[in-house]
Coordinates of C-alpha atoms (C1' of nucleotides) in Angstrom, one line a residue:
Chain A
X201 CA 132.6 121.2 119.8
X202 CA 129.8 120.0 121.8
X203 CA 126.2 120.2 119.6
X204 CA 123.4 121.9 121.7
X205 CA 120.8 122.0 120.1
X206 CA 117.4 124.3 121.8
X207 CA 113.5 124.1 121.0
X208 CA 112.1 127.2 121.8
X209 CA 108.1 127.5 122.0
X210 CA 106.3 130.3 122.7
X211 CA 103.9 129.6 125.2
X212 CA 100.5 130.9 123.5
X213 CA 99.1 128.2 122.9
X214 CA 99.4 123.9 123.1
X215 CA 102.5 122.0 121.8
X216 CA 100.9 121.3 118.4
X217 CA 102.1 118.5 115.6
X218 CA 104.3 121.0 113.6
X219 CA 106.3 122.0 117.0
X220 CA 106.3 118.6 118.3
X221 CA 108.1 117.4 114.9
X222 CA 110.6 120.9 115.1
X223 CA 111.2 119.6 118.8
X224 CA 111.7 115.7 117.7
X225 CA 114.4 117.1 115.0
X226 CA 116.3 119.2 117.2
X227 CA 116.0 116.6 120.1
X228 CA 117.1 114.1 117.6
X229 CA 120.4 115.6 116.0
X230 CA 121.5 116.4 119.7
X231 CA 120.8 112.6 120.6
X232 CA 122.6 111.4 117.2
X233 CA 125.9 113.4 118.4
X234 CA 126.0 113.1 121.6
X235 CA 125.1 116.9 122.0
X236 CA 122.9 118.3 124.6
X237 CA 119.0 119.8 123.8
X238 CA 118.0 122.7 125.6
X239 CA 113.8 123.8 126.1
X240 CA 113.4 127.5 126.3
X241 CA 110.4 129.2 126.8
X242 CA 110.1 132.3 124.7
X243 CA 107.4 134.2 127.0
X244 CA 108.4 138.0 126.2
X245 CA 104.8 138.3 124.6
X246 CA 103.8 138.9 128.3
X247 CA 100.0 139.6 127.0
X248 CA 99.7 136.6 125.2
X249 CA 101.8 133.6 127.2
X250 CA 99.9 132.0 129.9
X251 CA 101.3 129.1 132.6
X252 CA 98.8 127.0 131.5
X253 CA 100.3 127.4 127.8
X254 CA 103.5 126.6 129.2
X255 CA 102.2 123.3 131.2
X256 CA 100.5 122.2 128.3
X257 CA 104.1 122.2 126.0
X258 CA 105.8 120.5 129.1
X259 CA 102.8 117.4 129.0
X260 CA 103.4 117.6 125.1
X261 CA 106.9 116.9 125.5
X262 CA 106.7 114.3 128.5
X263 CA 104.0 112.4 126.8
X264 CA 106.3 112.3 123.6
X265 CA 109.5 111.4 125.6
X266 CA 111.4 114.2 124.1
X267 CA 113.5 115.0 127.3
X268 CA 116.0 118.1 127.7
X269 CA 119.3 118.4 129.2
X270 CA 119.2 121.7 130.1
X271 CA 116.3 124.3 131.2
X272 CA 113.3 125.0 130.9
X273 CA 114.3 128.4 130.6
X274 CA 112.4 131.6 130.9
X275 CA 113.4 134.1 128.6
X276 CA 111.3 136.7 131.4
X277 CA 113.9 135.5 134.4
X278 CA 116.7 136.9 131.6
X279 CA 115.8 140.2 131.3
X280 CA 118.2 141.5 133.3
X281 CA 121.0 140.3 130.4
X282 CA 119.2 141.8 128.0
X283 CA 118.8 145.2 128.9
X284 CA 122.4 145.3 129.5
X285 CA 123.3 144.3 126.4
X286 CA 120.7 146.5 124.5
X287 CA 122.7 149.3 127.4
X288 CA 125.9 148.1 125.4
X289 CA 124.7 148.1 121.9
X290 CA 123.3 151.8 122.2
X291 CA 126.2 152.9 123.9
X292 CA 128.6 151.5 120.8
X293 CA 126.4 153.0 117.9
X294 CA 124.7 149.2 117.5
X295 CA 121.6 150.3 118.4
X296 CA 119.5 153.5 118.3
X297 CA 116.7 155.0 120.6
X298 CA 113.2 155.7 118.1
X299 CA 110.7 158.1 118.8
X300 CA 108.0 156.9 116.0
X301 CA 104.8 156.3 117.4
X302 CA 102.7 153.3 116.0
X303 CA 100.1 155.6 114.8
X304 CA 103.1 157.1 112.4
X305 CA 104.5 153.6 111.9
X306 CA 101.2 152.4 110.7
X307 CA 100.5 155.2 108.6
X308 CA 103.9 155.0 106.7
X309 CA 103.4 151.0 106.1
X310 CA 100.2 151.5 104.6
X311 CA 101.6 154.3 102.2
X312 CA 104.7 152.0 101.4
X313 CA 102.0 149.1 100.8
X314 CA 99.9 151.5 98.8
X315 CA 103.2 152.9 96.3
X316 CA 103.3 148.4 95.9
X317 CA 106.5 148.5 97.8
X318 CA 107.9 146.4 101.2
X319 CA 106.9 148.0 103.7
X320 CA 109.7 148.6 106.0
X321 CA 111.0 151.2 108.7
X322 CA 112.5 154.5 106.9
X323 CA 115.1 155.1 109.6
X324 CA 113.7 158.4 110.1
X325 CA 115.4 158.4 113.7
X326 CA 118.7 156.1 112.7
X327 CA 121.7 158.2 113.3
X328 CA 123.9 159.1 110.5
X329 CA 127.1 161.3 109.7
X330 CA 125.7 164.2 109.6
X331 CA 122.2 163.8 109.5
X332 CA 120.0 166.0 111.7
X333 CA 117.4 164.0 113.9
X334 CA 113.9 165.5 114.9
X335 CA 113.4 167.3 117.5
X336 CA 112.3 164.7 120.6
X337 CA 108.8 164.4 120.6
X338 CA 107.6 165.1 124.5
X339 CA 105.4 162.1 126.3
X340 CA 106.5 159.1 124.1
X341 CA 108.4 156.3 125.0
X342 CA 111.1 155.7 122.7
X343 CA 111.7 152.0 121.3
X344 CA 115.6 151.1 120.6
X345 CA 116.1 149.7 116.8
X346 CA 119.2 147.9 115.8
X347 CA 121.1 149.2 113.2
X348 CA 121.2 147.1 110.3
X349 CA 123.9 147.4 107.7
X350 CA 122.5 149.1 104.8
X351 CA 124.4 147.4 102.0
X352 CA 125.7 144.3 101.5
X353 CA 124.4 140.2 101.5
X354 CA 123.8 138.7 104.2
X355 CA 124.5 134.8 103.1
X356 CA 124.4 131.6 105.1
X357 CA 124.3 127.9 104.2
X358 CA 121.1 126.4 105.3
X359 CA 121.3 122.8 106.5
X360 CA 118.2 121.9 104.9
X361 CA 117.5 124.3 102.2
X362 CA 120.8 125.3 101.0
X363 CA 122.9 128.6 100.4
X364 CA 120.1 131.4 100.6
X365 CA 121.4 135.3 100.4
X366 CA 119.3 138.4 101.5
X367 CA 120.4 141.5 100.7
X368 CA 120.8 144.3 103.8
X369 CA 118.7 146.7 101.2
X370 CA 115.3 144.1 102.1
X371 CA 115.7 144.5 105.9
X372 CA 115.1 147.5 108.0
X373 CA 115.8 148.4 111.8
X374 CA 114.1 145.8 113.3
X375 CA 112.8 147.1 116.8
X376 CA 114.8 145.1 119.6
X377 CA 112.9 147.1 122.7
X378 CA 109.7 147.9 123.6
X379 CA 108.8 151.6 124.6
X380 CA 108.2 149.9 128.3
X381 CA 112.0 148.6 127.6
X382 CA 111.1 144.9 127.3
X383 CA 113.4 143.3 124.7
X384 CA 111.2 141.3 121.8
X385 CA 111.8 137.9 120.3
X386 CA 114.6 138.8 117.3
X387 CA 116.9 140.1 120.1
X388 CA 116.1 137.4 123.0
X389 CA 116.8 134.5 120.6
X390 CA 119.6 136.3 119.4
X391 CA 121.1 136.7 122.9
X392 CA 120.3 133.3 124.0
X393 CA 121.0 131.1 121.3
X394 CA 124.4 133.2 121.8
X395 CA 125.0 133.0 125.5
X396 CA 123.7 129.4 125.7
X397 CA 126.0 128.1 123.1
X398 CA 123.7 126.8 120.4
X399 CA 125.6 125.2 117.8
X400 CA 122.4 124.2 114.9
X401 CA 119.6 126.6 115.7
X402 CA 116.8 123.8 113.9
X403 CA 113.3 125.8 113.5
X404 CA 110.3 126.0 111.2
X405 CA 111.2 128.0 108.0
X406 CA 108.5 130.8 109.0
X407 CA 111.8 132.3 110.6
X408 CA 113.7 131.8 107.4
X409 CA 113.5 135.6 107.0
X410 CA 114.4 136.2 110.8
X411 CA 118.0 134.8 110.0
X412 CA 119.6 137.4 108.1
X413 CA 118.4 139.8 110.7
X414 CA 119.6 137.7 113.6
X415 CA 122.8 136.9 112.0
X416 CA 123.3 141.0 111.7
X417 CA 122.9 141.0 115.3
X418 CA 125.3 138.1 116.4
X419 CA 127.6 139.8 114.4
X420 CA 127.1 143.1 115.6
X421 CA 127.4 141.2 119.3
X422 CA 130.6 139.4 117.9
X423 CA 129.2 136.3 118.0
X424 CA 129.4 133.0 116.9
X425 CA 127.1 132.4 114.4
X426 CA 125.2 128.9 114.9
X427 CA 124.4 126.9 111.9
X428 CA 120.4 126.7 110.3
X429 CA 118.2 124.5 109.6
X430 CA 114.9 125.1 108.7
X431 CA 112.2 122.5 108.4
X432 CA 109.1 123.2 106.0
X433 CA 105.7 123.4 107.7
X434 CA 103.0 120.5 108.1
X435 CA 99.8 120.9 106.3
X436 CA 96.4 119.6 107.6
X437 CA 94.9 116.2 106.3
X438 CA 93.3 118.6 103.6
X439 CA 95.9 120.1 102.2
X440 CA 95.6 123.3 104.0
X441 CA 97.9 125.4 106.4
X442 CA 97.3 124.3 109.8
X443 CA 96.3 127.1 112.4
X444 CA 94.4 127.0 115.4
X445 CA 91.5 127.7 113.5
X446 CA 92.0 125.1 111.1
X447 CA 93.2 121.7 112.0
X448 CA 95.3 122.3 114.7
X449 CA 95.4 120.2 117.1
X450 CA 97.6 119.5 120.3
X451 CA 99.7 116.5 120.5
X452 CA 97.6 115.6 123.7
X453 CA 94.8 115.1 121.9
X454 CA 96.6 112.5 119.9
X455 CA 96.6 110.9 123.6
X456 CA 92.9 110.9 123.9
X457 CA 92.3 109.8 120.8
X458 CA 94.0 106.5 121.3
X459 CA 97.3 107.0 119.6
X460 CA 100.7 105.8 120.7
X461 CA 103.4 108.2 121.4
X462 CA 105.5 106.0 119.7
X463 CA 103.4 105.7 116.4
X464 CA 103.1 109.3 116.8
X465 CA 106.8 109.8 117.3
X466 CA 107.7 107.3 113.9
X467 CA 105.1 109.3 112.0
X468 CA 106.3 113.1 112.7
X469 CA 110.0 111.5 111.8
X470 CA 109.0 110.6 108.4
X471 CA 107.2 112.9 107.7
X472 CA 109.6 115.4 105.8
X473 CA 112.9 113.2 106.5
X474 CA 113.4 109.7 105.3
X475 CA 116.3 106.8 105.6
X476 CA 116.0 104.8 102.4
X477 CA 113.2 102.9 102.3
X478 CA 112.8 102.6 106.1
X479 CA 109.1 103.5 107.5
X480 CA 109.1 102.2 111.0
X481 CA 111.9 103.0 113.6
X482 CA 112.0 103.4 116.8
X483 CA 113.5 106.2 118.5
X484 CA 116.9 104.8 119.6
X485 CA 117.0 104.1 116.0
X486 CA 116.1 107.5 114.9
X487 CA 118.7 109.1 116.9
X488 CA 121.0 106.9 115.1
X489 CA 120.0 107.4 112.1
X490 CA 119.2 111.4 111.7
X491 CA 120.7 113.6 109.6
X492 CA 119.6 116.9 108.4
X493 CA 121.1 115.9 104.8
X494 CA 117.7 113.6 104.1
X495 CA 115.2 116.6 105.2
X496 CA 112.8 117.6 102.4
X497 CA 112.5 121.4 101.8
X498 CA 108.9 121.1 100.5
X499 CA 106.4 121.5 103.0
X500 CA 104.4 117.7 104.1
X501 CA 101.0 116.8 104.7
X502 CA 99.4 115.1 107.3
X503 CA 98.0 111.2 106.3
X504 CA 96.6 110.4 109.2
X505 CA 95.9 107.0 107.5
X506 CA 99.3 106.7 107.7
X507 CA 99.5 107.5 111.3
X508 CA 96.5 104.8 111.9
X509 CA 98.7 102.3 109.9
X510 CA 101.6 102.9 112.3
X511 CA 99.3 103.1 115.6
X512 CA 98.0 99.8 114.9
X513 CA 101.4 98.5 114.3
X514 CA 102.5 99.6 117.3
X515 CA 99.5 98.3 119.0
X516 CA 100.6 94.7 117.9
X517 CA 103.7 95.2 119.5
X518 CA 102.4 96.9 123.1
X519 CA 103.3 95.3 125.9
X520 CA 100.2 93.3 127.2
X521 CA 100.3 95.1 131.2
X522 CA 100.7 98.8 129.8
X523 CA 97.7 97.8 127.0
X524 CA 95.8 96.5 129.9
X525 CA 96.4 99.9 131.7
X526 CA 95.6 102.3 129.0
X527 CA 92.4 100.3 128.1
X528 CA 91.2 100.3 131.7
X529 CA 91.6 103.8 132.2
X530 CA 89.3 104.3 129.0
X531 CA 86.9 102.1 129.8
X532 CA 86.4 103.3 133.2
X533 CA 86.1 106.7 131.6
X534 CA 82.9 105.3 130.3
X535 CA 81.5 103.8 133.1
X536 CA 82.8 100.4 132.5
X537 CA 84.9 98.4 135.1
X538 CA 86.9 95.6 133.1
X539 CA 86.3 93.7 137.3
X540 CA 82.8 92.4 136.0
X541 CA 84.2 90.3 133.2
X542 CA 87.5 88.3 131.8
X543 CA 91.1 89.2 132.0
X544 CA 91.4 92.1 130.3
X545 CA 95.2 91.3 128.8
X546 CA 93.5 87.8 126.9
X547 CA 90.6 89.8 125.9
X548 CA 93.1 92.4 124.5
X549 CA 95.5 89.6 123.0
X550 CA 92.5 88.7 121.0
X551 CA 91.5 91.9 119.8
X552 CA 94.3 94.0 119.1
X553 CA 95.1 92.9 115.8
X554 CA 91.6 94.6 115.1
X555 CA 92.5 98.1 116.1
X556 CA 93.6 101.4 114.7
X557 CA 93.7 103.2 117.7
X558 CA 93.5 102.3 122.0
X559 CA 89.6 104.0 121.8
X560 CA 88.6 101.0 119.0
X561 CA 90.6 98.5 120.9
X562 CA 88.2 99.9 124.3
X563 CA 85.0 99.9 122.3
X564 CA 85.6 97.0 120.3
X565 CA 85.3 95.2 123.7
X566 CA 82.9 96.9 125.7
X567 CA 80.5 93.9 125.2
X568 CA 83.0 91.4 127.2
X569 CA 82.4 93.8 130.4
X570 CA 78.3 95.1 129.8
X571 CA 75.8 93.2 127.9
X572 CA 75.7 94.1 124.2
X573 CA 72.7 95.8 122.6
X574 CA 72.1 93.4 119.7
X575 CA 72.2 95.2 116.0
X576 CA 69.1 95.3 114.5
X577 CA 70.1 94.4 110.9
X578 CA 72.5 91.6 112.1
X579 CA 69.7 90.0 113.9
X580 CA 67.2 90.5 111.5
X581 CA 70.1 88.3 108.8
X582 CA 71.3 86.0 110.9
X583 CA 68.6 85.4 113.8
X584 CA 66.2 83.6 111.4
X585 CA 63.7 81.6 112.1
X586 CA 65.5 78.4 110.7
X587 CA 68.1 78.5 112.9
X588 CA 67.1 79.1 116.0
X589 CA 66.3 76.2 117.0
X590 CA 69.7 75.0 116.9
X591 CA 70.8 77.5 118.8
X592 CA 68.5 76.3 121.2
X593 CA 69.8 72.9 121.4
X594 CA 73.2 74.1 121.2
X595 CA 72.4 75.9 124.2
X596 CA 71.4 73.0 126.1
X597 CA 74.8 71.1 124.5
X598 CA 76.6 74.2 126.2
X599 CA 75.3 74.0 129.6
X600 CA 76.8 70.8 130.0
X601 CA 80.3 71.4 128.0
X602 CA 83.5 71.9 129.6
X603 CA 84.7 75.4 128.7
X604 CA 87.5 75.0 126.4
X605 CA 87.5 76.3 122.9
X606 CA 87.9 73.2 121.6
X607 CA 85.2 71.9 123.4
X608 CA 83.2 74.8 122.4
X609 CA 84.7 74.6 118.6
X610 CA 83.8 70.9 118.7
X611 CA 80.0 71.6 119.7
X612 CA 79.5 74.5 116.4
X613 CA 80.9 71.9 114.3
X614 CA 78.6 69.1 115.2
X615 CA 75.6 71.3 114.4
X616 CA 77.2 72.4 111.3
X617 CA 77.7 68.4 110.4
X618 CA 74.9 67.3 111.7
X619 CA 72.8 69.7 109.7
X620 CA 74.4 69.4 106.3
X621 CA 75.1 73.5 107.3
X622 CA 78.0 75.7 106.2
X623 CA 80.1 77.2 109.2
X624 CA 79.1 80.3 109.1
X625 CA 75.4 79.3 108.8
X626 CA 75.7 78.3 113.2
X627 CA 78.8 80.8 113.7
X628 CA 77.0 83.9 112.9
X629 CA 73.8 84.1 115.1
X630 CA 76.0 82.7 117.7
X631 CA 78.1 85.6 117.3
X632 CA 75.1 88.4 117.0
X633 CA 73.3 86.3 120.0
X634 CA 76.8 86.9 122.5
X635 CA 78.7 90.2 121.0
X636 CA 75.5 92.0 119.8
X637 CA 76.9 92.5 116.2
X638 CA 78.0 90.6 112.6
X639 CA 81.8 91.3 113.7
X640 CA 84.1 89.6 116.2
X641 CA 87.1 87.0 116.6
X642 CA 86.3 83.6 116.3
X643 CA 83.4 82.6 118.1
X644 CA 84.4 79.9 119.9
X645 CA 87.4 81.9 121.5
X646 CA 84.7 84.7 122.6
X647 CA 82.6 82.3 123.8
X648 CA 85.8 81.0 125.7
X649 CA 86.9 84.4 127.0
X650 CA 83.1 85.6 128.1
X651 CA 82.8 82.7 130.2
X652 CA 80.4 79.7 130.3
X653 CA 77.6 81.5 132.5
X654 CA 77.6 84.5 130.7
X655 CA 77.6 83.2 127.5
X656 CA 74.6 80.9 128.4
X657 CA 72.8 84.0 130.1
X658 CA 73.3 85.8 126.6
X659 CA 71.8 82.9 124.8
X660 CA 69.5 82.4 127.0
X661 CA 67.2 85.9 126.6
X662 CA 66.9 85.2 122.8
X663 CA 64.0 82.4 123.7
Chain B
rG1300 C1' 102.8 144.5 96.1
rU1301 C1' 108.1 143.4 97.6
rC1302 C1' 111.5 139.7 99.2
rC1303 C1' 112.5 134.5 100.3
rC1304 C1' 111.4 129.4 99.8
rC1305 C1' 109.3 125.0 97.4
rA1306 C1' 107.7 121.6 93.2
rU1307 C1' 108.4 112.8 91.8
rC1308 C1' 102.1 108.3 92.2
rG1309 C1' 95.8 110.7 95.8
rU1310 C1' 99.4 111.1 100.4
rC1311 C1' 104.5 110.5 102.8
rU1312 C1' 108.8 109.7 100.2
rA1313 C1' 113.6 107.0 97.5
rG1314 C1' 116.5 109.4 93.9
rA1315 C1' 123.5 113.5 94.5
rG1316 C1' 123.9 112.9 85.4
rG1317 C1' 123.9 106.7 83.1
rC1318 C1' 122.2 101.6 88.4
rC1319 C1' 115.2 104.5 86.3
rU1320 C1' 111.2 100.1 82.0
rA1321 C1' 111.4 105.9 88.2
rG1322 C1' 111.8 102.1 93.9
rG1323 C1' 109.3 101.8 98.9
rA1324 C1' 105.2 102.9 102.4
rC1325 C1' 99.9 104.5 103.4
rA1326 C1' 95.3 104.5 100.8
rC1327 C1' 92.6 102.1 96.8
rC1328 C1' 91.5 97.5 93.7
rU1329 C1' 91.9 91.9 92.8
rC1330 C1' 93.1 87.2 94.6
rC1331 C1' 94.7 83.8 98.6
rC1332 C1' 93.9 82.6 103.8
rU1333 C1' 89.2 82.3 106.6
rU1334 C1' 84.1 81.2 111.1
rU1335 C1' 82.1 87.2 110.1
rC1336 C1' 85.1 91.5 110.4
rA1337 C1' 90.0 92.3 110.8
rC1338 C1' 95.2 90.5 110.6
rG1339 C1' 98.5 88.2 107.3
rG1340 C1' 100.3 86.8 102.2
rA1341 C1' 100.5 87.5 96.7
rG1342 C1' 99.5 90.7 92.7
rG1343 C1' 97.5 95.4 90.5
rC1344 C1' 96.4 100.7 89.6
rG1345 C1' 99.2 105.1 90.1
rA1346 C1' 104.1 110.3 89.5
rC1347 C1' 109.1 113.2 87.6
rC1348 C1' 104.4 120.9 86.8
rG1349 C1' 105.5 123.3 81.6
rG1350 C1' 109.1 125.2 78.1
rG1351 C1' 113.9 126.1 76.8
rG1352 C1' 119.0 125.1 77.4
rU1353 C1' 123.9 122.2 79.2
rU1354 C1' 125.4 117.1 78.1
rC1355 C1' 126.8 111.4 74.2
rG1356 C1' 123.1 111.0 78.2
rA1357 C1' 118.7 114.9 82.8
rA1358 C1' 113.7 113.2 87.7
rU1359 C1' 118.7 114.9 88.9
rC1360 C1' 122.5 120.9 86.6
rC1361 C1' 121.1 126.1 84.5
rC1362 C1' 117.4 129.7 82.8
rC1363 C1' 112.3 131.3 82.1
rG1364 C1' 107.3 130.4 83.0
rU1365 C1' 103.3 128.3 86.0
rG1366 C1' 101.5 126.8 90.5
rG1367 C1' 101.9 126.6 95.9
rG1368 C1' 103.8 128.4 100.5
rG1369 C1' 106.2 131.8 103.9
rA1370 C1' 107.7 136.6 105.5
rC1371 C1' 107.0 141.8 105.5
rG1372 C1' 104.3 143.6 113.9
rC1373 C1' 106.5 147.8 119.9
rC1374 C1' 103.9 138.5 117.9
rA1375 C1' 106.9 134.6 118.4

RNA sequence: GUCCCCAUCGUCUAGAGGCCUAGGACACCUCCCUUUCACGGAGGCGACCGGGGUUCGAAUCCCCGUGGGGACGCCA
């Protein structure tokens, strides 16, 4: 049997680090075997899901290369099939029209709540041998509830966390209709993970106690029931549950904060499943190597020293022309054209080594394309009286050099001979005099890169 | 409150009863390299939540505790 696997947002809000990681998994065991992944959009919360919501999970999963064979599907274009089969389900005694208003719903909750039980429908209005209903109540809408066994376990064999059983006594008659007839999410996923043939349903374990209700329903639909896996949650950087008021953040921003998709990618992928010893993969690799047998059950938090580690790994490993893109674009952001200076790909070469993320790699060489505002406290150690007037003279040696760094190598270290100096002694005020600050590459292969004019010009406004 | 789940270095994790003197990675510390800062290299610090079992033997299996998390919606 073909695996098809499905990620299934609901679109409320941004694709955000715990979904992107739920997406990667279930996009990952479908690439390991050769299955098929299938996006869905779970938009039956019409008051909450927006296109924009939407748009922003598509860029999430475009920027992360996480592509789908099928959909995206809309489980609003679907309604249609599910009011026919909520039709079928109250016509066969599955399913049961309920006249409780939420005023009386809330009011019993609170009393179960109160007594220190779960609070849970009563099945006031579930039909039973010969049981008398209310009377109707005129002017409300009635909801349809499915009718869950009322004894019983309901048992399956989680992929990742193991044999969990439920008894039928801990679940009531989950509401699978609206009073304005729209189906809500327990019976759409149950439909469509059904009717699109989804062999590992692979979700975050918040839904761990939706699966013995959904597994009622397939049954009560005669279905197949698909296997589950779910995956722990993420915790922020702190420790804490992430939510969007706390530490959520879209994958997107991950983007604009100068991280690869890649290092983002290798990241999520070990952070709750592991292959040995192995920390970075890429994704063809992944796919190869997934399994759902090496998932941890605990719940993972976010290092995002971690991530920087990888990021700057990955950096090393860019490809020069796509650097040279991305760090363009940034620049330009802030007003800096990389035309009014040296090739931007040697500049890079030179400097990504340096950098945890593309925005450090941008502003770590702002001062090749816009002239540097010198550091204070560098100037005030290294710009000392003493020395500048060799830098002066040096200045004057530079005019005439040819521009090679070992020409330019060869000049520092005659100053440092000739003046019974230490290396760093004529390196360092160079450096503060040309990239404004204590920190750079080797000098001489700055001084290369900036150019003989515009290093002189530099030098030039410190006399 | 009720039900469900989870528990190895600060963090991510390896670990399927003897291979564990508990391994790797990030971070941190030291040293080396060095033209500053990085990079890189070599070391170091650092953990099986507690208590009972089972067993010749437990990080690993079982029970109880403790701690954390999740769910209890006409949200998904």
């Amino acid at each position: 049997m073909t695996v098809r696997t499905r990620f299934a947002p609901s679109p409320t809000g941004f694709l955000h680090i715990g979904g992107a990681r739920t997406a990667l998994f279930s996009w990952a065991y479908a690439r390991k075997h050769r299955g098929e992944f299938i996006l869905r959009i779970e938009d039956t919360d019409v008051a909450r899901s927006t296109p924009e919501a939407v748009q922003a999970i598509l860029d999430g999963m475009n920027w992360l290369g996480l592509s789908w064979d099928e959909g995206p599907f809309y489980q609003m274009q679907r309604m249609d099939r599910y009011k026919e089969i909520i039709q079928k389900m109250l016509a066969d005694g599955s399913a049961y029209l309920c006249y409780s208003t939420k005023e009386e719903l809330d009011a019993l909750r609170e009393a179960q709540m109160q007594a220190g039980d779960k609070p849970r429908y009563d099945g006031r209005w579930r039909p039973e041998e010969g049981k008398k209903l209310p009377s109707i109540p005129a002017g409300v809408q009635p909801v349809v509830r499915f009718k869950n066994p009322k004894t019983g376990l309901v048992e399956w064999v989680d992929m990742v966390k193991g044999h969990i059983a439920i008894s039928n006594e801990e679940l009531d008659d989950l509401i699978i209709a609206r009073g304005d007839g729209t189906p809500t999410y327990n019976f759409c996923v149950v439909v469509d993970d059904w009717e699109m043939g989804i062999t590992q349903v692979i979700r975050g374990d918040d839904h761990v106690n939706n699966t013995p209700r959904q597994i009622n329903m397939l049954k009560a639909l005669g279905a197949t029931i698909p296997q589950y896996a779910h995956l722990s949650m993420i915790l922020g950087d702190d420790g804490q549950k992430l939510s969007k008021r706390h530490g959520a953040v879209s994958v997107m921003q991950y983007d604009e904060d100068g991280y690869l998709p890649e290092a983002v990618l290798n990241y999520l992928a070990r952070l709750g499943w592991s292959h040995g010893d192995d920390e970075i993969f890429n994704m063809e690799q992944f796919c190869e190597w997934f399994d759902l047998d090496h998932i941890t059950p605990s719940a993972a938090q976010f290092n995002t020293e971690k991530l920087n580690w990888l990021n700057s790994h990955y950096i090393k490993q860019a490809d020069l022309a796509n650097l040279s893109k991305d760090i363009t674009k940034r620049l330009s952001l802030k007003g800096i054209d990389v035309g009014n200076g040296p090739n931007l790909e040697s500049v890079i070469a030179l400097y990504r080594e340096r950098s945890n993320t593309l925005n450090e790699l941008a502003a770590g060489i702002e001062y090749f394309y816009k002239t540097p505002v010198t550091d204070a406290v560098a100037a005030e150690k290294h710009l000392t009286a003493d020395v500048m007037p060799l830098m002066k003279a040096m200045m004057l040696q530079l005019q005439s050099a040819e521009w090679t760094v070992e020409s330019i190598h060869h000049i520092i270290e005659q100053t440092v001979v000739n003046n019974g100096l230490k290396f760093p002694k004529v390196a360092m005020p160079l450096r503060v005099m040309l990239t404004g600050n204590a920190q750079s590459p080797s000098i001489d292969a700055v001084m290369h890169l900036l150019g003989q004019q515009e290093a002189l010009k530099r030098m030039a406004t410190f006399f």
